[in-house]
Amino acid sequence: MSSEATPLQPHLIPGRIEARAGNGHLTQLLLTSHASKAEVYLHGAHVTHFQRQGEHPLLFMSSRSSFAPGKPIRGGVPLIFPWFGPRDGAPAHGFARTAEWSLVESSANDDATRITLELTQPLDSPQWPAHRLRYRVTADTALRLELAVTNTSTTRAFPCESCLHTYFAIGDVAQAGIVGLQGARYLDKVDGFAEKAETATKIPITGETDRVYLDTAATVTISDPVWGRKLIVAKSGSASTVVWNPWIAKAKAMADFGDDEYPRMLCVESGNVDRNRITLAPGATATLAVELHSEPL
Ligand code: TA6
């Protein structure tokens, strides 16, 4: 399922929004603002880079990532829709992150550079009601991502999961900490999905960590003492926060992830998954948004 390719040229702005052949000859959009630069692939509407002037990159990208039709990109911000996690007979994390999206809008002002990408299924299919995804990426002093999902079916409700699966670049994950989730309940995927209560004010990462925090709208802060910064994950329209680091064994098991890369990344993901999944009535729209930036520690 993908949108008809639409011409890029009308939406390009020299020096602000440019297009080139990126890795794997996939179309890559370059966003330049006064404060930052970002890179976005039409493949999966995948943000692979965001960096403010004079700072470390905000996002981690695996040096082993695939860049090929039908394959997800490893790192940056995978766009997860309409299901989260594995699914019998289908790719993990849904079809949106391997679909070819279209550039439909763009703008650039003194501070911000913005694009909107779109993916539509115009008609109901046996699996899915008709729907339209519009993903707005804004580069300014922060990286702002807004995913609007519209159920364009006139007859069918659309139960779906969505998640912005952000890989943050970290100096050393073993010295990092996650603040903002104390008191939330989570499913511990490395302990048989056992439901637990988070008691830590600052959550350390000391091994494989794969947790789905539920019913939380909290802003999360990742402290990164090695790079002397904290990463702020503010969100709206999201009840779930997922925390993931593969650690050693899982890192080795992933072909598109370097064995020695796990210390330099941490996923803090914002969405609506598991019992936080949403059901869109015909004609309804739900918007999931995050604002991501770093500050000195
Ligand atoms: O969000 C955490 C997670 O669900 C982990 O269980 C792990 O599978 C990760 O996503 C990456 O999934 P992927 O399909 O991109 O390899």
Coordinates of C-alpha atoms and ligand atoms in Angstrom, one line a residue:
M1 CA 0.0 0.0 0.0
S2 CA 1.5 3.3 -0.9
S3 CA 0.6 6.7 -2.3
E4 CA 0.9 7.5 -6.0
A5 CA 4.3 9.2 -6.4
T6 CA 3.8 13.0 -6.6
P7 CA 6.3 15.4 -8.0
L8 CA 8.8 16.8 -5.5
Q9 CA 9.9 19.9 -7.4
P10 CA 7.0 22.2 -6.5
H11 CA 7.7 21.6 -2.8
L12 CA 11.5 22.1 -2.8
I13 CA 13.0 25.4 -1.6
P14 CA 16.6 26.0 -2.5
G15 CA 18.8 26.1 0.6
R16 CA 16.0 25.1 2.8
I17 CA 14.3 21.9 1.4
E18 CA 16.4 20.0 -1.1
A19 CA 16.2 16.5 -2.4
R20 CA 19.0 14.0 -3.4
A21 CA 19.7 10.4 -3.8
G22 CA 20.5 9.1 -0.3
N23 CA 21.7 5.7 0.9
G24 CA 20.5 2.9 -1.4
H25 CA 19.6 5.6 -3.9
L26 CA 16.5 6.3 -1.9
T27 CA 15.1 9.8 -2.1
Q28 CA 16.4 11.9 0.8
L29 CA 15.0 15.3 1.8
L30 CA 17.4 17.8 3.4
L31 CA 15.8 20.3 5.8
T32 CA 17.9 23.3 6.8
S33 CA 16.8 25.9 9.3
H34 CA 18.7 28.7 11.1
A35 CA 19.3 26.4 14.1
S36 CA 19.4 22.9 12.7
K37 CA 19.6 20.4 9.9
A38 CA 17.5 17.3 9.4
E39 CA 17.3 14.5 6.9
V40 CA 14.1 12.6 5.9
Y41 CA 13.6 9.7 3.5
L42 CA 10.4 9.2 1.6
H43 CA 10.9 5.6 2.3
G44 CA 8.9 5.1 5.5
A45 CA 8.7 8.9 6.0
H46 CA 11.9 8.1 8.0
V47 CA 13.7 10.9 9.8
T48 CA 17.3 9.7 9.9
H49 CA 19.1 12.8 11.2
F50 CA 18.6 15.9 13.3
Q51 CA 21.4 18.1 14.6
R52 CA 21.4 21.6 16.0
Q53 CA 24.4 23.8 15.3
G54 CA 27.3 23.0 17.6
E55 CA 25.7 20.0 19.2
H56 CA 26.0 16.2 18.9
P57 CA 23.4 14.6 16.6
L58 CA 20.1 14.1 18.4
L59 CA 19.4 10.7 16.7
F60 CA 21.3 7.5 16.5
M61 CA 21.7 5.7 13.1
S62 CA 23.1 2.2 12.8
S63 CA 26.1 1.9 10.5
R64 CA 24.6 -1.4 9.4
S65 CA 21.1 -0.1 8.5
S66 CA 19.4 -1.3 5.3
F67 CA 18.3 1.3 2.8
A68 CA 16.2 -0.8 0.4
P69 CA 12.6 -1.2 -0.7
G70 CA 10.6 -3.4 1.7
K71 CA 13.2 -3.1 4.5
P72 CA 13.0 -0.9 7.5
I73 CA 15.8 1.7 8.3
R74 CA 17.6 1.0 11.6
G75 CA 17.8 4.2 13.7
G76 CA 16.4 7.7 13.5
V77 CA 12.6 7.7 14.0
P78 CA 10.9 4.6 12.5
L79 CA 7.2 5.4 12.0
I80 CA 5.2 2.5 13.4
F81 CA 1.6 2.0 12.1
P82 CA -1.0 0.3 12.2
W83 CA 0.4 -2.3 14.6
F84 CA 3.3 -2.4 17.1
G85 CA 5.6 -5.4 17.5
P86 CA 5.5 -8.8 15.7
R87 CA 2.5 -10.0 13.6
D88 CA 2.0 -13.4 12.1
G89 CA 2.8 -13.4 8.4
A90 CA 3.5 -9.7 8.3
P91 CA 6.5 -7.5 9.0
A92 CA 7.0 -6.3 12.6
H93 CA 5.8 -2.8 13.4
G94 CA 3.4 -2.4 10.5
F95 CA 3.6 -1.4 6.9
A96 CA 4.0 2.4 7.2
R97 CA 7.8 2.3 7.8
T98 CA 8.5 0.5 4.6
A99 CA 6.0 2.3 2.4
E100 CA 6.9 5.0 -0.1
W101 CA 5.4 8.3 1.1
S102 CA 4.7 11.5 -0.9
L103 CA 5.8 15.0 -0.2
V104 CA 2.6 17.1 -0.3
E105 CA 3.4 20.4 1.5
S106 CA 6.5 22.4 2.6
S107 CA 7.3 25.8 4.1
A108 CA 10.3 27.7 5.4
N109 CA 10.4 30.8 7.5
D110 CA 13.1 32.7 9.5
D111 CA 13.2 30.0 12.1
A112 CA 11.6 26.7 11.0
T113 CA 11.7 24.4 8.0
R114 CA 8.7 22.1 7.6
I115 CA 7.5 19.3 5.3
T116 CA 4.4 17.2 5.3
L117 CA 4.5 13.7 3.9
E118 CA 1.4 11.6 3.1
L119 CA 0.5 8.0 2.8
T120 CA -3.1 7.0 1.8
Q121 CA -5.2 4.0 1.2
P122 CA -8.2 5.5 -0.6
L123 CA -10.5 2.5 -0.4
D124 CA -11.4 0.0 2.3
S125 CA -9.5 -3.3 1.9
P126 CA -10.2 -6.6 3.6
Q127 CA -7.5 -5.9 6.2
W128 CA -7.8 -2.2 6.7
P129 CA -10.4 0.6 6.4
A130 CA -9.5 3.4 4.0
H131 CA -7.2 5.8 5.7
R132 CA -4.8 8.8 5.3
L133 CA -1.6 9.4 7.2
R134 CA -0.1 13.0 7.2
Y135 CA 3.3 13.3 8.9
R136 CA 4.6 16.8 9.5
V137 CA 8.3 17.2 10.2
T138 CA 9.6 20.5 11.5
A139 CA 13.2 21.4 12.0
D140 CA 13.9 24.5 14.2
T141 CA 15.5 24.6 17.6
A142 CA 13.8 21.3 18.2
L143 CA 12.7 18.3 16.0
R144 CA 8.9 18.4 16.0
L145 CA 7.0 15.4 14.6
E146 CA 3.2 15.2 14.1
L147 CA 1.4 12.1 12.8
A148 CA -2.2 12.6 11.9
V149 CA -4.1 9.4 11.2
T150 CA -7.6 9.8 9.5
N151 CA -10.0 7.0 9.1
T152 CA -11.5 7.9 5.7
S153 CA -13.8 4.9 5.6
T154 CA -17.4 5.8 5.7
T155 CA -18.5 2.6 7.3
R156 CA -15.7 0.9 9.3
A157 CA -14.1 1.8 12.6
F158 CA -10.3 1.5 12.6
P159 CA -8.6 0.0 15.7
C160 CA -4.8 0.8 15.3
E161 CA -1.5 1.2 17.1
S162 CA 1.0 3.9 16.3
C163 CA 4.4 4.9 17.6
L164 CA 7.3 7.2 16.8
H165 CA 10.1 4.8 17.6
T166 CA 12.9 7.3 18.3
Y167 CA 16.5 6.2 18.6
F168 CA 18.4 8.8 20.6
A169 CA 22.2 9.1 20.3
I170 CA 23.8 8.7 23.7
G171 CA 27.5 9.1 24.8
D172 CA 27.2 5.9 27.0
V173 CA 23.9 4.3 27.8
A174 CA 25.3 2.6 30.9
Q175 CA 25.7 6.0 32.4
A176 CA 22.4 7.4 31.2
G177 CA 19.2 7.7 33.2
I178 CA 15.5 8.2 32.3
V179 CA 13.4 10.5 34.4
G180 CA 9.6 11.1 34.2
L181 CA 8.2 7.6 34.4
Q182 CA 8.1 7.0 38.1
G183 CA 4.7 5.7 39.2
A184 CA 3.7 4.5 35.7
R185 CA 2.8 0.9 35.1
Y186 CA 4.7 -1.0 32.4
L187 CA 4.8 -4.3 30.6
D188 CA 8.3 -5.8 31.0
K189 CA 9.0 -7.6 27.7
V190 CA 12.2 -9.1 29.0
D191 CA 10.2 -10.7 31.8
G192 CA 7.4 -12.3 29.9
F193 CA 5.4 -9.1 29.5
A194 CA 4.9 -9.0 33.3
E195 CA 3.0 -5.9 34.4
K196 CA 5.0 -3.9 37.0
A197 CA 5.0 -0.5 38.6
E198 CA 7.9 1.9 38.0
T199 CA 9.4 2.9 41.3
A200 CA 12.7 4.6 40.1
T201 CA 13.0 8.3 39.9
K202 CA 15.8 7.9 37.4
I203 CA 15.7 4.6 35.5
P204 CA 19.2 3.1 34.8
I205 CA 20.0 0.9 31.8
T206 CA 22.0 -2.0 33.0
G207 CA 21.1 -4.7 30.5
E208 CA 18.5 -5.5 27.8
T209 CA 15.6 -3.2 28.5
D210 CA 12.3 -3.5 26.7
R211 CA 9.4 -1.8 28.5
V212 CA 6.0 -0.6 27.4
Y213 CA 4.9 2.1 29.9
L214 CA 1.1 2.6 29.7
D215 CA -1.4 5.4 30.5
T216 CA 1.4 8.0 30.7
A217 CA 1.4 11.4 29.0
A218 CA 4.5 12.4 30.9
T219 CA 7.5 14.3 29.4
V220 CA 10.6 12.1 29.7
T221 CA 14.1 13.4 30.2
I222 CA 17.2 11.2 29.3
S223 CA 20.3 12.3 31.1
D224 CA 23.5 11.7 29.2
P225 CA 26.5 12.7 31.4
V226 CA 29.1 11.5 28.9
W227 CA 28.0 14.1 26.4
G228 CA 27.0 16.5 29.1
R229 CA 23.4 16.9 27.9
K230 CA 19.8 15.9 28.6
L231 CA 17.3 14.9 25.9
I232 CA 13.7 16.1 26.4
V233 CA 10.9 14.0 25.0
A234 CA 7.7 16.0 25.2
K235 CA 4.6 14.5 23.6
S236 CA 0.9 15.0 23.0
G237 CA -1.8 12.5 21.8
S238 CA 0.2 9.6 23.3
A239 CA -0.6 7.4 26.2
S240 CA 2.3 5.0 25.8
T241 CA 6.1 5.4 26.2
V242 CA 8.4 2.5 25.2
V243 CA 12.0 2.2 26.5
W244 CA 14.3 -0.1 24.6
N245 CA 18.0 -1.0 24.5
P246 CA 18.9 -4.3 23.0
W247 CA 22.2 -4.7 25.0
I248 CA 24.8 -7.3 24.0
A249 CA 23.0 -10.5 22.9
K250 CA 20.2 -8.8 21.0
A251 CA 22.6 -6.4 19.4
K252 CA 24.6 -9.4 18.0
A253 CA 21.4 -11.0 16.8
M254 CA 20.4 -8.1 14.6
A255 CA 22.0 -8.1 11.2
D256 CA 21.3 -4.4 10.6
F257 CA 22.8 -3.3 13.9
G258 CA 26.5 -3.3 14.9
D259 CA 27.5 -5.6 17.8
D260 CA 29.2 -2.6 19.4
E261 CA 26.5 0.0 18.8
Y262 CA 24.2 -0.6 21.8
P263 CA 26.1 1.6 24.2
R264 CA 25.5 4.6 22.0
M265 CA 21.7 4.5 21.6
L266 CA 18.5 4.4 23.6
C267 CA 15.0 4.3 22.3
V268 CA 12.4 6.3 24.1
E269 CA 9.3 5.9 21.9
S270 CA 6.0 7.8 22.0
G271 CA 2.7 6.3 20.8
N272 CA -0.5 4.5 21.6
V273 CA 0.2 0.7 21.8
D274 CA -1.2 -2.4 23.5
R275 CA -4.1 -1.5 25.7
N276 CA -3.5 2.2 24.7
R277 CA -4.4 1.4 21.1
I278 CA -7.0 3.7 19.7
T279 CA -10.1 3.0 17.6
L280 CA -10.9 5.7 15.0
A281 CA -14.6 6.1 14.1
P282 CA -15.3 6.7 10.4
G283 CA -14.1 10.2 9.5
A284 CA -12.2 10.6 12.7
T285 CA -8.6 11.9 13.0
A286 CA -6.1 11.3 15.9
T287 CA -2.8 13.2 16.1
L288 CA 0.3 11.9 17.8
A289 CA 3.1 14.6 18.3
V290 CA 6.5 14.8 19.9
E291 CA 8.9 17.7 20.4
L292 CA 12.5 16.5 20.8
H293 CA 15.5 18.6 21.8
S294 CA 18.6 18.6 24.0
E295 CA 19.8 21.0 26.8
P296 CA 23.0 21.2 28.7
L297 CA 23.0 18.8 31.7
Ligands
TA6_1 O1 10.1 -0.9 20.7 C1 10.9 -1.9 21.1 C2 10.8 -3.1 20.2 O2 9.4 -3.5 20.1 C3 11.7 -4.2 20.6 O3 11.0 -5.3 21.1 C4 12.5 -4.5 19.3 O4 11.9 -5.5 18.6 C5 12.5 -3.1 18.7 O5 11.2 -2.7 18.8 C6 13.0 -3.1 17.3 O6 12.1 -3.7 16.4 P1 12.5 -3.9 14.8 O7 11.4 -4.5 14.2 O8 12.8 -2.5 14.3 O9 13.8 -4.7 14.9

